[in-house]
């Protein structure tokens, strides 16, 4: 029987050219970001005129309606990666009536822009973003190229209780009380743990018990002698 000839598999080379689908996707991304910049400028200007902060979670529906796109915070982060001089983002702490803390993002114009924006300012902002996007995609010719996002500022909303107790200057009595509560909680948790199941049959356990009692008795009499 002649030996079986195995065909050599050749891996396809990585695609380094732009297809029509790639070009359409890139143009779609550029158009979405440009529409978002225009809508966001209008929303921020309106809220500043009414002395209201521009919190992203409050304006997301408006931005989606204006652009007819599923806008998220990541789109704004992309704009700021391309044109860092258009907006600033700050993390804010919000508390409801129950004391629950949530994180929100406040968006503002950078200090170089004065509200209300004049027509030439709006055009300048449009040109900054457009030229930035063109420059980015002219530099990044990869088929899967997309605009990166800036890293959002974050609040430290989760507090480690142990670190808080150690680092906060609490009265000695308060610290002692907290330690007492901790020990009680640990004891309760320990009592909830399942006890180990006895090993062997009842007969085997009784025989082992009798052997231990006998051994103790022998030891006792040895001590008396």
PDB file of N, CA and C in Angstrom, residues 118-204:
ATOM      1  N   UNK A 118     -19.243  81.435  19.321  1.00  0.00           N
ATOM      2  CA  UNK A 118     -19.545  82.162  18.089  1.00  0.00           C
ATOM      3  C   UNK A 118     -19.500  81.207  16.907  1.00  0.00           C
ATOM      4  N   UNK A 119     -20.011  81.672  15.765  1.00  0.00           N
ATOM      5  CA  UNK A 119     -20.034  80.834  14.566  1.00  0.00           C
ATOM      6  C   UNK A 119     -18.639  80.382  14.155  1.00  0.00           C
ATOM      7  N   UNK A 120     -17.658  81.284  14.270  1.00  0.00           N
ATOM      8  CA  UNK A 120     -16.293  80.919  13.895  1.00  0.00           C
ATOM      9  C   UNK A 120     -15.706  79.878  14.847  1.00  0.00           C
ATOM     10  N   UNK A 121     -16.156  79.933  16.137  1.00  0.00           N
ATOM     11  CA  UNK A 121     -15.686  78.940  17.106  1.00  0.00           C
ATOM     12  C   UNK A 121     -16.233  77.550  16.773  1.00  0.00           C
ATOM     13  N   UNK A 122     -17.515  77.503  16.414  1.00  0.00           N
ATOM     14  CA  UNK A 122     -18.135  76.229  16.048  1.00  0.00           C
ATOM     15  C   UNK A 122     -17.452  75.624  14.824  1.00  0.00           C
ATOM     16  N   UNK A 123     -17.127  76.480  13.863  1.00  0.00           N
ATOM     17  CA  UNK A 123     -16.450  75.988  12.659  1.00  0.00           C
ATOM     18  C   UNK A 123     -15.035  75.511  12.989  1.00  0.00           C
ATOM     19  N   UNK A 124     -14.364  76.250  13.857  1.00  0.00           N
ATOM     20  CA  UNK A 124     -13.012  75.859  14.253  1.00  0.00           C
ATOM     21  C   UNK A 124     -13.018  74.510  14.962  1.00  0.00           C
ATOM     22  N   UNK A 125     -14.000  74.299  15.850  1.00  0.00           N
ATOM     23  CA  UNK A 125     -14.103  73.027  16.560  1.00  0.00           C
ATOM     24  C   UNK A 125     -14.394  71.884  15.588  1.00  0.00           C
ATOM     25  N   UNK A 126     -15.237  72.149  14.610  1.00  0.00           N
ATOM     26  CA  UNK A 126     -15.542  71.145  13.589  1.00  0.00           C
ATOM     27  C   UNK A 126     -14.294  70.777  12.793  1.00  0.00           C
ATOM     28  N   UNK A 127     -13.524  71.803  12.423  1.00  0.00           N
ATOM     29  CA  UNK A 127     -12.303  71.564  11.636  1.00  0.00           C
ATOM     30  C   UNK A 127     -11.257  70.793  12.446  1.00  0.00           C
ATOM     31  N   UNK A 128     -11.138  71.111  13.736  1.00  0.00           N
ATOM     32  CA  UNK A 128     -10.148  70.425  14.583  1.00  0.00           C
ATOM     33  C   UNK A 128     -10.419  68.927  14.598  1.00  0.00           C
ATOM     34  N   UNK A 129     -11.679  68.558  14.802  1.00  0.00           N
ATOM     35  CA  UNK A 129     -12.021  67.133  14.872  1.00  0.00           C
ATOM     36  C   UNK A 129     -11.874  66.471  13.502  1.00  0.00           C
ATOM     37  N   UNK A 130     -12.358  67.134  12.455  1.00  0.00           N
ATOM     38  CA  UNK A 130     -12.282  66.544  11.110  1.00  0.00           C
ATOM     39  C   UNK A 130     -10.839  66.302  10.685  1.00  0.00           C
ATOM     40  N   UNK A 131      -9.987  67.303  10.869  1.00  0.00           N
ATOM     41  CA  UNK A 131      -8.581  67.148  10.489  1.00  0.00           C
ATOM     42  C   UNK A 131      -7.883  66.091  11.355  1.00  0.00           C
ATOM     43  N   UNK A 132      -8.267  66.024  12.628  1.00  0.00           N
ATOM     44  CA  UNK A 132      -7.681  65.020  13.512  1.00  0.00           C
ATOM     45  C   UNK A 132      -8.053  63.607  13.086  1.00  0.00           C
ATOM     46  N   UNK A 133      -9.314  63.412  12.699  1.00  0.00           N
ATOM     47  CA  UNK A 133      -9.766  62.091  12.247  1.00  0.00           C
ATOM     48  C   UNK A 133      -9.096  61.700  10.937  1.00  0.00           C
ATOM     49  N   UNK A 134      -9.020  62.645  10.006  1.00  0.00           N
ATOM     50  CA  UNK A 134      -8.362  62.353   8.722  1.00  0.00           C
ATOM     51  C   UNK A 134      -6.897  61.989   8.939  1.00  0.00           C
ATOM     52  N   UNK A 135      -6.240  62.738   9.812  1.00  0.00           N
ATOM     53  CA  UNK A 135      -4.824  62.476  10.080  1.00  0.00           C
ATOM     54  C   UNK A 135      -4.641  61.104  10.715  1.00  0.00           C
ATOM     55  N   UNK A 136      -5.529  60.748  11.633  1.00  0.00           N
ATOM     56  CA  UNK A 136      -5.392  59.454  12.312  1.00  0.00           C
ATOM     57  C   UNK A 136      -5.528  58.305  11.320  1.00  0.00           C
ATOM     58  N   UNK A 137      -6.560  58.324  10.497  1.00  0.00           N
ATOM     59  CA  UNK A 137      -6.790  57.206   9.573  1.00  0.00           C
ATOM     60  C   UNK A 137      -5.816  57.218   8.398  1.00  0.00           C
ATOM     61  N   UNK A 138      -5.239  58.377   8.088  1.00  0.00           N
ATOM     62  CA  UNK A 138      -4.182  58.397   7.074  1.00  0.00           C
ATOM     63  C   UNK A 138      -2.904  57.755   7.609  1.00  0.00           C
ATOM     64  N   UNK A 139      -2.707  57.872   8.910  1.00  0.00           N
ATOM     65  CA  UNK A 139      -1.527  57.269   9.544  1.00  0.00           C
ATOM     66  C   UNK A 139      -1.735  55.786   9.822  1.00  0.00           C
ATOM     67  N   UNK A 140      -2.953  55.406  10.176  1.00  0.00           N
ATOM     68  CA  UNK A 140      -3.274  54.014  10.514  1.00  0.00           C
ATOM     69  C   UNK A 140      -4.053  53.382   9.363  1.00  0.00           C
ATOM     70  N   UNK A 141      -3.335  52.680   8.531  1.00  0.00           N
ATOM     71  CA  UNK A 141      -3.918  52.080   7.327  1.00  0.00           C
ATOM     72  C   UNK A 141      -4.409  50.649   7.561  1.00  0.00           C
ATOM     73  N   UNK A 142      -4.326  50.156   8.806  1.00  0.00           N
ATOM     74  CA  UNK A 142      -4.760  48.792   9.065  1.00  0.00           C
ATOM     75  C   UNK A 142      -6.253  48.654   8.765  1.00  0.00           C
ATOM     76  N   UNK A 143      -6.667  47.510   8.227  1.00  0.00           N
ATOM     77  CA  UNK A 143      -8.089  47.307   7.921  1.00  0.00           C
ATOM     78  C   UNK A 143      -8.994  47.381   9.156  1.00  0.00           C
ATOM     79  N   UNK A 144      -8.457  47.000  10.316  1.00  0.00           N
ATOM     80  CA  UNK A 144      -9.266  47.008  11.528  1.00  0.00           C
ATOM     81  C   UNK A 144      -9.017  48.253  12.381  1.00  0.00           C
ATOM     82  N   UNK A 145      -8.444  49.276  11.788  1.00  0.00           N
ATOM     83  CA  UNK A 145      -8.124  50.497  12.537  1.00  0.00           C
ATOM     84  C   UNK A 145      -9.397  51.151  13.060  1.00  0.00           C
ATOM     85  N   UNK A 146      -9.335  51.610  14.288  1.00  0.00           N
ATOM     86  CA  UNK A 146     -10.430  52.352  14.894  1.00  0.00           C
ATOM     87  C   UNK A 146      -9.838  53.352  15.875  1.00  0.00           C
ATOM     88  N   UNK A 147     -10.570  54.404  16.164  1.00  0.00           N
ATOM     89  CA  UNK A 147     -10.046  55.443  17.053  1.00  0.00           C
ATOM     90  C   UNK A 147      -9.989  54.912  18.486  1.00  0.00           C
ATOM     91  N   UNK A 148      -8.846  55.015  19.155  1.00  0.00           N
ATOM     92  CA  UNK A 148      -8.751  54.589  20.566  1.00  0.00           C
ATOM     93  C   UNK A 148      -9.559  55.521  21.472  1.00  0.00           C
ATOM     94  N   UNK A 149      -9.685  55.122  22.731  1.00  0.00           N
ATOM     95  CA  UNK A 149     -10.400  55.922  23.722  1.00  0.00           C
ATOM     96  C   UNK A 149      -9.442  56.374  24.817  1.00  0.00           C
ATOM     97  N   UNK A 150      -9.678  57.569  25.322  1.00  0.00           N
ATOM     98  CA  UNK A 150      -8.910  58.005  26.488  1.00  0.00           C
ATOM     99  C   UNK A 150      -9.394  57.230  27.713  1.00  0.00           C
ATOM    100  N   UNK A 151      -8.574  57.160  28.737  1.00  0.00           N
ATOM    101  CA  UNK A 151      -8.957  56.500  29.981  1.00  0.00           C
ATOM    102  C   UNK A 151      -9.778  57.470  30.825  1.00  0.00           C
ATOM    103  N   UNK A 152     -10.946  57.007  31.261  1.00  0.00           N
ATOM    104  CA  UNK A 152     -11.817  57.863  32.050  1.00  0.00           C
ATOM    105  C   UNK A 152     -11.282  58.058  33.465  1.00  0.00           C
ATOM    106  N   UNK A 153     -11.458  59.240  34.030  1.00  0.00           N
ATOM    107  CA  UNK A 153     -11.124  59.415  35.454  1.00  0.00           C
ATOM    108  C   UNK A 153     -12.133  58.640  36.293  1.00  0.00           C
ATOM    109  N   UNK A 154     -11.692  58.028  37.367  1.00  0.00           N
ATOM    110  CA  UNK A 154     -12.588  57.220  38.195  1.00  0.00           C
ATOM    111  C   UNK A 154     -12.523  57.670  39.646  1.00  0.00           C
ATOM    112  N   UNK A 155     -13.624  57.444  40.355  1.00  0.00           N
ATOM    113  CA  UNK A 155     -13.671  57.707  41.788  1.00  0.00           C
ATOM    114  C   UNK A 155     -13.429  56.408  42.542  1.00  0.00           C
ATOM    115  N   UNK A 156     -12.814  56.516  43.707  1.00  0.00           N
ATOM    116  CA  UNK A 156     -12.601  55.341  44.548  1.00  0.00           C
ATOM    117  C   UNK A 156     -13.812  55.210  45.474  1.00  0.00           C
ATOM    118  N   UNK A 157     -14.871  54.556  44.950  1.00  0.00           N
ATOM    119  CA  UNK A 157     -16.115  54.445  45.701  1.00  0.00           C
ATOM    120  C   UNK A 157     -16.112  53.263  46.658  1.00  0.00           C
ATOM    121  N   UNK A 158     -15.260  52.274  46.401  1.00  0.00           N
ATOM    122  CA  UNK A 158     -15.196  51.095  47.265  1.00  0.00           C
ATOM    123  C   UNK A 158     -14.096  51.307  48.304  1.00  0.00           C
ATOM    124  N   UNK A 159     -14.468  51.285  49.576  1.00  0.00           N
ATOM    125  CA  UNK A 159     -13.523  51.514  50.672  1.00  0.00           C
ATOM    126  C   UNK A 159     -13.257  50.202  51.391  1.00  0.00           C
ATOM    127  N   UNK A 160     -11.988  49.869  51.553  1.00  0.00           N
ATOM    128  CA  UNK A 160     -11.614  48.683  52.309  1.00  0.00           C
ATOM    129  C   UNK A 160     -11.778  48.983  53.801  1.00  0.00           C
ATOM    130  N   UNK A 161     -12.690  48.247  54.454  1.00  0.00           N
ATOM    131  CA  UNK A 161     -13.013  48.528  55.860  1.00  0.00           C
ATOM    132  C   UNK A 161     -11.804  48.381  56.771  1.00  0.00           C
ATOM    133  N   UNK A 162     -10.994  47.336  56.516  1.00  0.00           N
ATOM    134  CA  UNK A 162      -9.822  47.101  57.355  1.00  0.00           C
ATOM    135  C   UNK A 162      -8.836  48.259  57.241  1.00  0.00           C
ATOM    136  N   UNK A 163      -8.584  48.719  55.998  1.00  0.00           N
ATOM    137  CA  UNK A 163      -7.673  49.850  55.805  1.00  0.00           C
ATOM    138  C   UNK A 163      -8.226  51.116  56.452  1.00  0.00           C
ATOM    139  N   UNK A 164      -9.560  51.281  56.351  1.00  0.00           N
ATOM    140  CA  UNK A 164     -10.177  52.483  56.915  1.00  0.00           C
ATOM    141  C   UNK A 164      -9.989  52.514  58.429  1.00  0.00           C
ATOM    142  N   UNK A 165     -10.177  51.365  59.088  1.00  0.00           N
ATOM    143  CA  UNK A 165     -10.024  51.303  60.546  1.00  0.00           C
ATOM    144  C   UNK A 165      -8.575  51.580  60.949  1.00  0.00           C
ATOM    145  N   UNK A 166      -7.626  51.015  60.170  1.00  0.00           N
ATOM    146  CA  UNK A 166      -6.207  51.171  60.521  1.00  0.00           C
ATOM    147  C   UNK A 166      -5.704  52.586  60.266  1.00  0.00           C
ATOM    148  N   UNK A 167      -6.218  53.223  59.201  1.00  0.00           N
ATOM    149  CA  UNK A 167      -5.674  54.529  58.796  1.00  0.00           C
ATOM    150  C   UNK A 167      -6.433  55.721  59.374  1.00  0.00           C
ATOM    151  N   UNK A 168      -7.642  55.480  59.879  1.00  0.00           N
ATOM    152  CA  UNK A 168      -8.427  56.584  60.432  1.00  0.00           C
ATOM    153  C   UNK A 168      -8.147  56.714  61.934  1.00  0.00           C
ATOM    154  N   UNK A 169      -8.004  57.942  62.398  1.00  0.00           N
ATOM    155  CA  UNK A 169      -7.704  58.187  63.814  1.00  0.00           C
ATOM    156  C   UNK A 169      -9.002  58.100  64.623  1.00  0.00           C
ATOM    157  N   UNK A 170      -9.361  56.860  64.979  1.00  0.00           N
ATOM    158  CA  UNK A 170     -10.571  56.631  65.768  1.00  0.00           C
ATOM    159  C   UNK A 170     -10.219  56.568  67.251  1.00  0.00           C
ATOM    160  N   UNK A 171     -11.158  56.968  68.131  1.00  0.00           N
ATOM    161  CA  UNK A 171     -10.929  56.822  69.575  1.00  0.00           C
ATOM    162  C   UNK A 171     -10.696  55.357  69.935  1.00  0.00           C
ATOM    163  N   UNK A 172      -9.931  55.118  70.989  1.00  0.00           N
ATOM    164  CA  UNK A 172      -9.586  53.749  71.391  1.00  0.00           C
ATOM    165  C   UNK A 172     -10.837  52.927  71.681  1.00  0.00           C
ATOM    166  N   UNK A 173     -11.850  53.558  72.322  1.00  0.00           N
ATOM    167  CA  UNK A 173     -13.079  52.842  72.643  1.00  0.00           C
ATOM    168  C   UNK A 173     -13.829  52.390  71.400  1.00  0.00           C
ATOM    169  N   UNK A 174     -13.831  53.241  70.347  1.00  0.00           N
ATOM    170  CA  UNK A 174     -14.516  52.902  69.098  1.00  0.00           C
ATOM    171  C   UNK A 174     -13.809  51.741  68.411  1.00  0.00           C
ATOM    172  N   UNK A 175     -12.468  51.793  68.395  1.00  0.00           N
ATOM    173  CA  UNK A 175     -11.711  50.711  67.780  1.00  0.00           C
ATOM    174  C   UNK A 175     -11.945  49.386  68.506  1.00  0.00           C
ATOM    175  N   UNK A 176     -11.982  49.443  69.853  1.00  0.00           N
ATOM    176  CA  UNK A 176     -12.216  48.227  70.645  1.00  0.00           C
ATOM    177  C   UNK A 176     -13.598  47.658  70.343  1.00  0.00           C
ATOM    178  N   UNK A 177     -14.592  48.553  70.187  1.00  0.00           N
ATOM    179  CA  UNK A 177     -15.954  48.110  69.880  1.00  0.00           C
ATOM    180  C   UNK A 177     -16.015  47.451  68.500  1.00  0.00           C
ATOM    181  N   UNK A 178     -15.331  48.032  67.530  1.00  0.00           N
ATOM    182  CA  UNK A 178     -15.309  47.463  66.185  1.00  0.00           C
ATOM    183  C   UNK A 178     -14.623  46.096  66.172  1.00  0.00           C
ATOM    184  N   UNK A 179     -13.539  45.973  66.937  1.00  0.00           N
ATOM    185  CA  UNK A 179     -12.841  44.692  67.027  1.00  0.00           C
ATOM    186  C   UNK A 179     -13.733  43.638  67.681  1.00  0.00           C
ATOM    187  N   UNK A 180     -14.509  44.048  68.703  1.00  0.00           N
ATOM    188  CA  UNK A 180     -15.422  43.128  69.373  1.00  0.00           C
ATOM    189  C   UNK A 180     -16.494  42.633  68.407  1.00  0.00           C
ATOM    190  N   UNK A 181     -17.046  43.563  67.631  1.00  0.00           N
ATOM    191  CA  UNK A 181     -18.053  43.184  66.635  1.00  0.00           C
ATOM    192  C   UNK A 181     -17.457  42.240  65.585  1.00  0.00           C
ATOM    193  N   UNK A 182     -16.222  42.483  65.226  1.00  0.00           N
ATOM    194  CA  UNK A 182     -15.555  41.633  64.247  1.00  0.00           C
ATOM    195  C   UNK A 182     -15.415  40.205  64.763  1.00  0.00           C
ATOM    196  N   UNK A 183     -15.003  40.062  66.053  1.00  0.00           N
ATOM    197  CA  UNK A 183     -14.827  38.732  66.631  1.00  0.00           C
ATOM    198  C   UNK A 183     -16.155  37.998  66.735  1.00  0.00           C
ATOM    199  N   UNK A 184     -17.223  38.731  67.082  1.00  0.00           N
ATOM    200  CA  UNK A 184     -18.553  38.117  67.166  1.00  0.00           C
ATOM    201  C   UNK A 184     -18.999  37.622  65.793  1.00  0.00           C
ATOM    202  N   UNK A 185     -18.758  38.439  64.763  1.00  0.00           N
ATOM    203  CA  UNK A 185     -19.131  38.055  63.394  1.00  0.00           C
ATOM    204  C   UNK A 185     -18.357  36.818  62.947  1.00  0.00           C
ATOM    205  N   UNK A 186     -17.052  36.787  63.276  1.00  0.00           N
ATOM    206  CA  UNK A 186     -16.237  35.629  62.903  1.00  0.00           C
ATOM    207  C   UNK A 186     -16.725  34.366  63.611  1.00  0.00           C
ATOM    208  N   UNK A 187     -17.120  34.508  64.891  1.00  0.00           N
ATOM    209  CA  UNK A 187     -17.623  33.355  65.640  1.00  0.00           C
ATOM    210  C   UNK A 187     -18.935  32.845  65.046  1.00  0.00           C
ATOM    211  N   UNK A 188     -19.809  33.796  64.626  1.00  0.00           N
ATOM    212  CA  UNK A 188     -21.078  33.395  64.009  1.00  0.00           C
ATOM    213  C   UNK A 188     -20.851  32.685  62.682  1.00  0.00           C
ATOM    214  N   UNK A 189     -19.907  33.192  61.901  1.00  0.00           N
ATOM    215  CA  UNK A 189     -19.584  32.558  60.624  1.00  0.00           C
ATOM    216  C   UNK A 189     -19.020  31.156  60.842  1.00  0.00           C
ATOM    217  N   UNK A 190     -18.205  31.004  61.879  1.00  0.00           N
ATOM    218  CA  UNK A 190     -17.603  29.697  62.174  1.00  0.00           C
ATOM    219  C   UNK A 190     -18.676  28.690  62.591  1.00  0.00           C
ATOM    220  N   UNK A 191     -19.668  29.171  63.362  1.00  0.00           N
ATOM    221  CA  UNK A 191     -20.730  28.269  63.821  1.00  0.00           C
ATOM    222  C   UNK A 191     -21.639  27.811  62.674  1.00  0.00           C
ATOM    223  N   UNK A 192     -21.686  28.608  61.601  1.00  0.00           N
ATOM    224  CA  UNK A 192     -22.526  28.254  60.447  1.00  0.00           C
ATOM    225  C   UNK A 192     -21.878  27.207  59.549  1.00  0.00           C
ATOM    226  N   UNK A 193     -20.573  27.017  59.705  1.00  0.00           N
ATOM    227  CA  UNK A 193     -19.881  26.055  58.856  1.00  0.00           C
ATOM    228  C   UNK A 193     -20.343  24.641  59.183  1.00  0.00           C
ATOM    229  N   UNK A 194     -20.513  23.781  58.185  1.00  0.00           N
ATOM    230  CA  UNK A 194     -20.968  22.408  58.439  1.00  0.00           C
ATOM    231  C   UNK A 194     -19.940  21.615  59.235  1.00  0.00           C
ATOM    232  N   UNK A 195     -20.432  20.848  60.225  1.00  0.00           N
ATOM    233  CA  UNK A 195     -19.537  20.019  61.032  1.00  0.00           C
ATOM    234  C   UNK A 195     -19.129  18.780  60.244  1.00  0.00           C
ATOM    235  N   UNK A 196     -17.929  18.257  60.467  1.00  0.00           N
ATOM    236  CA  UNK A 196     -17.481  17.071  59.717  1.00  0.00           C
ATOM    237  C   UNK A 196     -18.344  15.859  60.022  1.00  0.00           C
ATOM    238  N   UNK A 197     -18.670  15.104  59.006  1.00  0.00           N
ATOM    239  CA  UNK A 197     -19.496  13.912  59.177  1.00  0.00           C
ATOM    240  C   UNK A 197     -18.664  12.781  59.785  1.00  0.00           C
ATOM    241  N   UNK A 198     -19.268  12.003  60.705  1.00  0.00           N
ATOM    242  CA  UNK A 198     -18.536  10.879  61.291  1.00  0.00           C
ATOM    243  C   UNK A 198     -18.199   9.828  60.238  1.00  0.00           C
ATOM    244  N   UNK A 199     -17.013   9.236  60.380  1.00  0.00           N
ATOM    245  CA  UNK A 199     -16.527   8.258  59.418  1.00  0.00           C
ATOM    246  C   UNK A 199     -16.722   6.854  59.987  1.00  0.00           C
ATOM    247  N   UNK A 200     -17.147   5.896  59.175  1.00  0.00           N
ATOM    248  CA  UNK A 200     -17.324   4.514  59.600  1.00  0.00           C
ATOM    249  C   UNK A 200     -18.731   4.239  60.093  1.00  0.00           C
ATOM    250  N   UNK A 201     -19.034   2.953  60.305  1.00  0.00           N
ATOM    251  CA  UNK A 201     -20.354   2.553  60.783  1.00  0.00           C
ATOM    252  C   UNK A 201     -20.473   2.810  62.282  1.00  0.00           C
ATOM    253  N   UNK A 202     -21.705   2.694  62.785  1.00  0.00           N
ATOM    254  CA  UNK A 202     -21.944   2.885  64.221  1.00  0.00           C
ATOM    255  C   UNK A 202     -21.160   1.842  65.027  1.00  0.00           C
ATOM    256  N   UNK A 203     -21.135   0.626  64.533  1.00  0.00           N
ATOM    257  CA  UNK A 203     -20.419  -0.464  65.208  1.00  0.00           C
ATOM    258  C   UNK A 203     -18.927  -0.156  65.317  1.00  0.00           C
ATOM    259  N   UNK A 204     -18.353   0.360  64.181  1.00  0.00           N
ATOM    260  CA  UNK A 204     -16.921   0.692  64.183  1.00  0.00           C
ATOM    261  C   UNK A 204     -16.626   1.831  65.148  1.00  0.00           C
TER     262      UNK A 204
END
